[in-house]
Amino acid sequence: MSSASPNAGEEILGPIDRVDLVVVRLPFVEPFGTSVAAWAVKEALLLRVEQEGFQGWGECVADPDPYYDGETTVSARYIITGFLLPELDPASTLQEALARFRKVRGNPMAKATVENALLDLIARRRGIPLHELLGYPSRRIPSGLSIGIQESVEALLAKVEEGVALGYHRVKIKIMRGRDVEWVQAVRKHFPGLSLMVDANGDYTLDDLPLLSRLDSLGLTMIEQPLGYHDIYQHSILQARLSTSLCLDESIHSLEDAATALALGACRVINIKQGRVGGLLESVRIARLCEAQKVPVWSGGMDETGIGRAVNLQLQTVDNFRIPGDTSETRRYFREDIADPPVVLGEGGWIALPPGPGTGVTVDPVRLDRYTLHRERLR
Ligand code: OSB
Ligand code: MG
């Protein structure tokens, strides 16, 4: 196992010359739906920090609505401007700044936005890629598709077919009450050997055990977040009743949550969304805790623009991110994106990290302008 660079957080931050918040809204190629809601556009809060000509970008994974998580673009702006940025002291290190963030309870998505922007800036001024700053060598990244709720079984089969043809390493399909067992059975029947999983985004309860048991015989690699979005304990009861691995997403907001889930046997896999757990450094800690207990992790997506998508790629160089995540091509979501290069599948469905310092992507100012809803200069 490589060791996370002990000095990733030991850089003196120095004075930040400029800080901007930008809200972008990009149309999706097609709406993306979960059991909870459907989104037709990607609206995201971006944080840009500039120092001596170097830029760092952070993309907040919160939506404008609280339908995935309680944090929103508006709450994140409030926390970032009112409580996180004021804690940044030019004379302190990143680690010291993050330690001061601890007095701000919750709000991991807001914290991750600031941490991402600063890590990107630090990596760029050092002239190294983000994965190197974290202490991990480059490697090729497996691909994975997340298919939103579809209108019919036929539509779902067509989407799966398309993903398989493109060479995705695994397919995840969203399920919800009324669109579950029969739908998954149909996919399994047509694609017997496919690495297939489902994500319920918390749509079921323990009363649904008979239904969930029917999913258990379909050879799924895992069932993601079947029960309540904040629950760990009931998942431990369900996991004991199923042979298929459960994977927690929404319920895990920190290293402590992950430790609780593992101790209770609530899941055998964890979906790490770096934004949901408060940033890359907490993600690395969770990945290591899981590795020590032989629990695999994977990188979850929040249908990010090119900025967040690149961060998720960099994170997957960390040991224990061995299984495919929600890591799909940019063009599945956006006809046009704000950062280059786009994520594309290469030979065998593998994805190459973009070369270059920081996240490896560059924000295009013209396209950024085109999709900007509003911006504010904070410094
Ligand atoms: O539950 O994993 C989820 C997207 C938005 C909200 C919740 C989820 C998702 C995804 C990831 O499934 C989609 C992607 O980034 O490809
Ligand atoms: Mg999920």
Short mmCIF file of C-alpha atoms and ligand atoms in Angstrom, two decimals:
data_model
loop_
_atom_site.label_atom_id
_atom_site.label_comp_id
_atom_site.label_asym_id
_atom_site.label_seq_id
_atom_site.Cartn_x
_atom_site.Cartn_y
_atom_site.Cartn_z
CA MET A 1 0.00 0.00 0.00
CA SER A 2 1.28 3.48 -0.83
CA SER A 3 1.31 5.96 1.96
CA ALA A 4 -0.74 9.13 1.71
CA SER A 5 1.71 11.97 1.48
CA PRO A 6 2.21 13.18 5.04
CA ASN A 7 2.68 16.68 3.68
CA ALA A 8 -0.50 16.98 1.65
CA GLY A 9 -1.82 19.17 4.45
CA GLU A 10 1.45 20.61 5.70
CA GLU A 11 1.79 23.37 3.12
CA ILE A 12 1.57 26.92 4.39
CA LEU A 13 -1.43 28.30 2.57
CA GLY A 14 -0.11 31.82 2.04
CA PRO A 15 -2.31 34.74 1.03
CA ILE A 16 -5.13 33.97 -1.41
CA ASP A 17 -5.35 36.86 -3.89
CA ARG A 18 -8.84 36.20 -5.21
CA VAL A 19 -11.84 34.14 -4.19
CA ASP A 20 -14.91 33.75 -6.42
CA LEU A 21 -18.14 31.83 -6.06
CA VAL A 22 -19.86 30.91 -9.29
CA VAL A 23 -23.20 29.15 -9.71
CA VAL A 24 -23.48 27.28 -13.00
CA ARG A 25 -26.46 25.60 -14.58
CA LEU A 26 -25.83 23.06 -17.34
CA PRO A 27 -28.61 21.23 -19.14
CA PHE A 28 -28.42 17.43 -18.90
CA VAL A 29 -28.54 15.45 -22.13
CA GLU A 30 -31.54 13.71 -20.54
CA PRO A 31 -33.15 13.97 -17.11
CA PHE A 32 -31.61 11.86 -14.34
CA GLY A 33 -34.05 10.37 -11.84
CA THR A 34 -33.77 8.50 -8.55
CA SER A 35 -36.55 7.10 -6.37
CA VAL A 36 -36.74 10.57 -4.82
CA ALA A 37 -36.54 13.13 -7.62
CA ALA A 38 -35.52 13.79 -11.21
CA TRP A 39 -33.11 16.49 -12.33
CA ALA A 40 -33.17 18.05 -15.82
CA VAL A 41 -30.22 20.35 -15.20
CA LYS A 42 -27.03 20.30 -13.19
CA GLU A 43 -26.84 23.33 -10.96
CA ALA A 44 -23.64 23.59 -8.98
CA LEU A 45 -21.79 26.02 -6.77
CA LEU A 46 -18.13 26.43 -7.75
CA LEU A 47 -15.37 27.96 -5.65
CA ARG A 48 -12.34 29.45 -7.33
CA VAL A 49 -9.23 30.50 -5.42
CA GLU A 50 -6.31 32.30 -7.04
CA GLN A 51 -2.79 32.84 -5.82
CA GLU A 52 0.13 34.27 -7.78
CA GLY A 53 -1.48 33.29 -11.07
CA PHE A 54 -2.36 29.74 -9.96
CA GLN A 55 -5.99 28.73 -9.71
CA GLY A 56 -7.73 26.09 -7.66
CA TRP A 57 -11.31 25.02 -8.30
CA GLY A 58 -13.76 23.23 -6.03
CA GLU A 59 -17.18 21.98 -7.10
CA CYS A 60 -19.79 21.59 -4.39
CA VAL A 61 -21.79 18.38 -4.89
CA ALA A 62 -24.92 19.81 -3.22
CA ASP A 63 -27.98 20.31 -5.41
CA PRO A 64 -30.19 23.41 -5.24
CA ASP A 65 -32.80 21.16 -3.59
CA PRO A 66 -32.53 18.88 -0.53
CA TYR A 67 -33.64 15.71 -2.40
CA TYR A 68 -30.37 13.78 -2.16
CA ASP A 69 -28.97 15.31 1.01
CA GLY A 70 -29.94 18.10 3.40
CA GLU A 71 -27.18 20.42 2.16
CA THR A 72 -28.03 22.68 -0.77
CA THR A 73 -26.17 25.16 -2.97
CA VAL A 74 -27.61 27.95 -0.82
CA SER A 75 -26.70 26.39 2.53
CA ALA A 76 -23.22 25.65 1.20
CA ARG A 77 -22.74 29.27 0.10
CA TYR A 78 -23.83 30.42 3.56
CA ILE A 79 -21.43 28.05 5.35
CA ILE A 80 -18.50 28.69 2.99
CA THR A 81 -18.71 32.49 3.10
CA GLY A 82 -19.80 32.89 6.70
CA PHE A 83 -17.90 30.17 8.53
CA LEU A 84 -15.21 28.41 6.47
CA LEU A 85 -13.40 31.07 4.44
CA PRO A 86 -13.06 33.32 7.54
CA GLU A 87 -11.06 30.48 9.19
CA LEU A 88 -8.39 30.56 6.48
CA ASP A 89 -5.24 32.18 7.81
CA PRO A 90 -2.40 32.79 5.32
CA ALA A 91 0.17 31.77 7.95
CA SER A 92 -1.39 28.39 8.66
CA THR A 93 -1.22 25.06 6.90
CA LEU A 94 -4.08 23.35 5.11
CA GLN A 95 -4.21 20.80 7.93
CA GLU A 96 -4.57 23.58 10.51
CA ALA A 97 -7.31 25.23 8.46
CA LEU A 98 -9.19 21.94 8.17
CA ALA A 99 -8.80 21.38 11.91
CA ARG A 100 -10.48 24.75 12.50
CA PHE A 101 -13.32 23.69 10.18
CA ARG A 102 -14.15 20.97 12.70
CA LYS A 103 -15.97 23.41 14.94
CA VAL A 104 -18.45 23.88 12.08
CA ARG A 105 -20.83 20.98 12.65
CA GLY A 106 -21.99 18.94 9.69
CA ASN A 107 -21.98 20.57 6.25
CA PRO A 108 -19.42 18.17 4.74
CA MET A 109 -20.30 19.23 1.18
CA ALA A 110 -19.45 22.86 1.95
CA LYS A 111 -16.20 21.79 3.64
CA ALA A 112 -15.22 19.53 0.74
CA THR A 113 -15.69 22.43 -1.69
CA VAL A 114 -13.11 24.54 0.13
CA GLU A 115 -10.73 21.62 0.67
CA ASN A 116 -10.94 20.62 -3.00
CA ALA A 117 -10.17 24.15 -4.19
CA LEU A 118 -7.18 24.45 -1.83
CA LEU A 119 -5.77 21.01 -2.68
CA ASP A 120 -6.08 21.80 -6.39
CA LEU A 121 -4.30 25.13 -5.84
CA ILE A 122 -1.52 23.55 -3.76
CA ALA A 123 -0.96 20.78 -6.31
CA ARG A 124 -0.87 23.29 -9.17
CA ARG A 125 1.61 25.60 -7.49
CA ARG A 126 3.81 22.57 -6.79
CA GLY A 127 3.31 21.45 -10.40
CA ILE A 128 2.12 17.96 -9.45
CA PRO A 129 -1.12 16.06 -10.03
CA LEU A 130 -3.59 15.79 -7.19
CA HIS A 131 -3.04 12.04 -6.79
CA GLU A 132 0.66 12.70 -6.19
CA LEU A 133 -0.18 15.31 -3.56
CA LEU A 134 -2.33 12.65 -1.89
CA GLY A 135 0.60 10.22 -2.13
CA TYR A 136 -0.63 7.75 -4.74
CA PRO A 137 0.73 6.82 -8.17
CA SER A 138 -1.31 7.24 -11.32
CA ARG A 139 -3.29 4.30 -12.60
CA ARG A 140 -6.08 3.59 -15.03
CA ILE A 141 -9.57 3.98 -13.61
CA PRO A 142 -12.42 1.49 -14.14
CA SER A 143 -15.68 2.79 -15.58
CA GLY A 144 -19.21 2.44 -14.27
CA LEU A 145 -22.58 3.57 -15.43
CA SER A 146 -25.49 4.76 -13.30
CA ILE A 147 -28.82 4.49 -15.12
CA GLY A 148 -31.60 6.67 -13.74
CA ILE A 149 -35.23 5.58 -13.28
CA GLN A 150 -36.69 4.71 -16.71
CA GLU A 151 -40.25 4.91 -17.99
CA SER A 152 -40.48 1.25 -19.08
CA VAL A 153 -38.62 -2.03 -18.85
CA GLU A 154 -37.88 -1.72 -22.59
CA ALA A 155 -36.32 1.71 -22.11
CA LEU A 156 -34.23 0.31 -19.27
CA LEU A 157 -33.05 -2.65 -21.35
CA ALA A 158 -32.08 -0.27 -24.18
CA LYS A 159 -30.00 1.85 -21.77
CA VAL A 160 -28.25 -1.21 -20.34
CA GLU A 161 -27.57 -2.51 -23.84
CA GLU A 162 -26.02 0.82 -24.80
CA GLY A 163 -23.77 0.82 -21.73
CA VAL A 164 -22.65 -2.74 -22.31
CA ALA A 165 -21.87 -1.96 -25.97
CA LEU A 166 -19.73 1.00 -24.92
CA GLY A 167 -17.69 -1.26 -22.64
CA TYR A 168 -18.64 -0.05 -19.18
CA HIS A 169 -17.22 -2.31 -16.47
CA ARG A 170 -20.37 -2.34 -14.40
CA VAL A 171 -23.91 -1.11 -14.63
CA LYS A 172 -25.95 0.31 -11.77
CA ILE A 173 -29.66 0.75 -12.16
CA LYS A 174 -31.87 2.91 -10.00
CA ILE A 175 -34.85 1.15 -8.48
CA MET A 176 -37.92 2.39 -6.64
CA ARG A 177 -41.21 0.99 -5.38
CA GLY A 178 -43.08 -0.41 -8.36
CA ARG A 179 -40.00 -0.48 -10.59
CA ASP A 180 -37.86 -3.09 -8.95
CA VAL A 181 -37.88 -6.90 -8.94
CA GLU A 182 -39.46 -7.48 -12.37
CA TRP A 183 -37.33 -4.76 -13.91
CA VAL A 184 -34.10 -6.15 -12.50
CA GLN A 185 -35.12 -9.70 -13.44
CA ALA A 186 -35.60 -8.57 -17.05
CA VAL A 187 -32.13 -6.98 -17.13
CA ARG A 188 -30.56 -10.07 -15.58
CA LYS A 189 -32.31 -12.35 -18.08
CA HIS A 190 -30.95 -10.37 -21.05
CA PHE A 191 -27.48 -9.82 -19.56
CA PRO A 192 -26.67 -12.94 -17.53
CA GLY A 193 -22.99 -12.21 -17.07
CA LEU A 194 -23.21 -8.46 -16.50
CA SER A 195 -21.69 -6.91 -13.37
CA LEU A 196 -24.95 -5.43 -12.17
CA MET A 197 -26.05 -3.57 -9.05
CA VAL A 198 -29.08 -1.57 -7.94
CA ASP A 199 -29.52 1.68 -6.00
CA ALA A 200 -32.79 2.39 -4.17
CA ASN A 201 -31.85 5.77 -2.65
CA GLY A 202 -33.62 4.78 0.54
CA ASP A 203 -37.02 3.80 -0.90
CA TYR A 204 -37.67 0.68 1.22
CA THR A 205 -38.14 -0.33 4.84
CA LEU A 206 -37.55 -3.53 6.75
CA ASP A 207 -41.20 -4.39 6.06
CA ASP A 208 -40.10 -4.93 2.45
CA LEU A 209 -37.89 -7.87 3.39
CA PRO A 210 -39.86 -10.33 1.18
CA LEU A 211 -39.38 -8.06 -1.85
CA LEU A 212 -35.71 -7.40 -1.06
CA SER A 213 -35.18 -11.15 -0.67
CA ARG A 214 -36.32 -11.62 -4.25
CA LEU A 215 -33.54 -9.29 -5.37
CA ASP A 216 -31.14 -11.50 -3.44
CA SER A 217 -31.27 -14.28 -6.03
CA LEU A 218 -30.40 -12.11 -9.04
CA GLY A 219 -26.63 -12.22 -8.76
CA LEU A 220 -26.25 -8.51 -8.00
CA THR A 221 -22.81 -7.30 -6.97
CA MET A 222 -24.53 -5.18 -4.31
CA ILE A 223 -27.69 -3.34 -3.28
CA GLU A 224 -27.06 0.34 -2.57
CA GLN A 225 -28.92 2.23 0.19
CA PRO A 226 -32.13 0.16 0.25
CA LEU A 227 -33.36 1.61 3.57
CA GLY A 228 -33.62 5.07 5.13
CA TYR A 229 -31.23 7.79 3.96
CA HIS A 230 -29.93 8.32 7.46
CA ASP A 231 -30.11 4.77 8.75
CA ILE A 232 -27.26 2.45 9.65
CA TYR A 233 -28.79 0.14 12.26
CA GLN A 234 -31.69 -1.22 10.20
CA HIS A 235 -29.29 -1.89 7.35
CA SER A 236 -27.35 -4.13 9.74
CA ILE A 237 -30.52 -6.15 10.35
CA LEU A 238 -31.19 -6.41 6.63
CA GLN A 239 -27.57 -7.32 5.81
CA ALA A 240 -27.81 -10.28 8.20
CA ARG A 241 -30.83 -11.55 6.24
CA LEU A 242 -29.40 -11.21 2.72
CA SER A 243 -26.49 -12.89 0.99
CA THR A 244 -26.05 -9.98 -1.45
CA SER A 245 -23.74 -7.27 -0.12
CA LEU A 246 -25.33 -4.02 0.95
CA CYS A 247 -23.57 -0.77 0.06
CA LEU A 248 -24.18 2.44 1.99
CA ASP A 249 -24.26 5.82 0.27
CA GLU A 250 -26.47 8.53 1.86
CA SER A 251 -25.92 7.32 5.45
CA ILE A 252 -22.15 7.80 5.46
CA HIS A 253 -21.04 11.38 6.11
CA SER A 254 -17.75 10.80 7.91
CA LEU A 255 -15.09 8.36 9.09
CA GLU A 256 -17.16 7.89 12.27
CA ASP A 257 -20.23 6.88 10.27
CA ALA A 258 -18.13 4.40 8.29
CA ALA A 259 -16.71 2.93 11.50
CA THR A 260 -20.22 2.57 12.93
CA ALA A 261 -21.48 0.87 9.78
CA LEU A 262 -18.58 -1.60 9.75
CA ALA A 263 -18.88 -2.33 13.47
CA LEU A 264 -22.59 -3.08 13.08
CA GLY A 265 -22.12 -5.11 9.91
CA ALA A 266 -24.55 -2.76 8.15
CA CYS A 267 -22.84 -3.14 4.76
CA ARG A 268 -20.00 -4.96 3.03
CA VAL A 269 -19.18 -2.12 0.63
CA ILE A 270 -19.08 1.66 0.98
CA ASN A 271 -19.79 4.21 -1.73
CA ILE A 272 -17.43 7.11 -1.01
CA LYS A 273 -18.59 10.38 -2.46
CA GLN A 274 -15.79 12.73 -1.56
CA GLY A 275 -18.20 15.67 -1.32
CA ARG A 276 -20.63 13.85 0.97
CA VAL A 277 -17.90 12.86 3.45
CA GLY A 278 -16.26 16.28 3.68
CA GLY A 279 -13.45 15.98 1.15
CA LEU A 280 -10.59 13.97 -0.26
CA LEU A 281 -8.61 13.60 2.96
CA GLU A 282 -11.58 12.14 4.87
CA SER A 283 -12.22 9.90 1.84
CA VAL A 284 -8.69 8.53 2.09
CA ARG A 285 -9.18 7.85 5.82
CA ILE A 286 -12.43 5.98 5.14
CA ALA A 287 -10.82 3.97 2.33
CA ARG A 288 -8.01 2.93 4.67
CA LEU A 289 -10.31 1.99 7.51
CA CYS A 290 -12.33 -0.15 5.11
CA GLU A 291 -9.20 -1.71 3.62
CA ALA A 292 -8.04 -2.78 7.08
CA GLN A 293 -11.35 -4.62 7.42
CA LYS A 294 -11.27 -6.00 3.87
CA VAL A 295 -14.26 -3.91 2.84
CA PRO A 296 -14.02 -2.52 -0.70
CA VAL A 297 -14.98 1.06 -1.50
CA TRP A 298 -15.86 2.80 -4.73
CA SER A 299 -16.19 6.37 -5.89
CA GLY A 300 -19.76 7.57 -6.12
CA GLY A 301 -20.74 10.32 -8.53
CA MET A 302 -23.07 13.27 -8.18
CA ASP A 303 -23.31 13.83 -11.92
CA GLU A 304 -20.63 16.46 -11.58
CA THR A 305 -19.33 18.88 -14.15
CA GLY A 306 -15.79 18.30 -15.39
CA ILE A 307 -14.31 19.80 -12.21
CA GLY A 308 -15.86 17.35 -9.76
CA ARG A 309 -15.61 14.49 -12.25
CA ALA A 310 -11.83 15.01 -12.36
CA VAL A 311 -11.59 15.02 -8.56
CA ASN A 312 -13.41 11.67 -8.46
CA LEU A 313 -10.91 10.24 -10.96
CA GLN A 314 -7.95 11.42 -8.89
CA LEU A 315 -9.45 9.89 -5.73
CA GLN A 316 -9.59 6.49 -7.38
CA THR A 317 -5.81 6.21 -7.39
CA VAL A 318 -6.09 5.56 -3.64
CA ASP A 319 -5.61 1.93 -2.60
CA ASN A 320 -8.85 0.11 -1.97
CA PHE A 321 -10.74 1.91 -4.76
CA ARG A 322 -10.54 -1.30 -6.74
CA ILE A 323 -14.08 -1.71 -7.96
CA PRO A 324 -15.82 0.38 -10.62
CA GLY A 325 -17.63 3.46 -9.34
CA ASP A 326 -20.09 5.92 -10.85
CA THR A 327 -17.40 6.96 -13.29
CA SER A 328 -18.90 7.59 -16.68
CA GLU A 329 -18.19 9.66 -19.76
CA THR A 330 -18.89 13.39 -19.67
CA ARG A 331 -21.07 13.15 -22.79
CA ARG A 332 -23.61 10.96 -21.00
CA TYR A 333 -24.55 14.02 -18.98
CA PHE A 334 -23.50 17.12 -20.92
CA ARG A 335 -23.44 18.09 -24.58
CA GLU A 336 -20.97 20.74 -23.56
CA ASP A 337 -19.02 20.95 -20.31
CA ILE A 338 -17.12 23.77 -18.62
CA ALA A 339 -13.78 21.94 -18.24
CA ASP A 340 -11.36 20.08 -20.53
CA PRO A 341 -10.53 17.35 -21.25
CA PRO A 342 -13.82 15.45 -20.99
CA VAL A 343 -13.89 11.99 -19.42
CA VAL A 344 -13.92 9.36 -22.17
CA LEU A 345 -13.72 5.58 -22.13
CA GLY A 346 -10.51 4.20 -23.59
CA GLU A 347 -9.52 0.71 -24.59
CA GLY A 348 -11.34 -1.98 -22.63
CA GLY A 349 -13.57 0.55 -20.90
CA TRP A 350 -10.70 2.03 -18.86
CA ILE A 351 -10.36 5.73 -18.18
CA ALA A 352 -7.02 7.56 -18.22
CA LEU A 353 -6.33 10.30 -15.68
CA PRO A 354 -5.95 13.66 -17.40
CA PRO A 355 -2.26 14.57 -17.30
CA GLY A 356 -1.09 17.78 -15.71
CA PRO A 357 -1.07 19.43 -12.32
CA GLY A 358 -3.95 19.56 -9.85
CA THR A 359 -7.15 17.91 -10.99
CA GLY A 360 -5.71 17.82 -14.52
CA VAL A 361 -8.61 19.75 -16.03
CA THR A 362 -8.82 23.36 -17.18
CA VAL A 363 -11.94 25.46 -16.91
CA ASP A 364 -12.84 27.13 -20.21
CA PRO A 365 -13.74 30.78 -19.48
CA VAL A 366 -16.10 31.15 -22.44
CA ARG A 367 -18.10 28.03 -21.63
CA LEU A 368 -18.04 28.91 -17.93
CA ASP A 369 -19.62 32.29 -18.80
CA ARG A 370 -22.20 30.64 -21.01
CA TYR A 371 -23.50 28.49 -18.15
CA THR A 372 -23.06 30.96 -15.27
CA LEU A 373 -26.23 31.89 -13.39
CA HIS A 374 -24.46 34.30 -11.06
CA ARG A 375 -21.07 34.99 -9.63
CA GLU A 376 -19.66 36.96 -6.75
CA ARG A 377 -16.14 38.05 -5.96
CA LEU A 378 -15.46 37.54 -2.28
CA ARG A 379 -11.89 38.81 -2.34
O1 OSB B 1 -27.42 7.79 -5.30
O2 OSB B 1 -25.59 7.53 -6.27
C1 OSB B 1 -26.63 8.17 -6.12
C2 OSB B 1 -26.65 10.97 -8.71
C3 OSB B 1 -27.33 11.96 -8.03
C4 OSB B 1 -27.82 11.70 -6.78
C5 OSB B 1 -27.61 10.45 -6.19
C6 OSB B 1 -26.92 9.46 -6.86
C7 OSB B 1 -26.47 9.71 -8.16
C8 OSB B 1 -25.81 8.66 -8.94
C9 OSB B 1 -24.52 8.94 -9.62
O3 OSB B 1 -26.30 7.56 -9.09
C10 OSB B 1 -24.63 9.37 -11.04
C11 OSB B 1 -23.31 9.72 -11.65
O4 OSB B 1 -22.60 10.61 -11.17
O5 OSB B 1 -22.97 9.11 -12.66
MG MG B 2 -26.52 6.10 -4.37
#
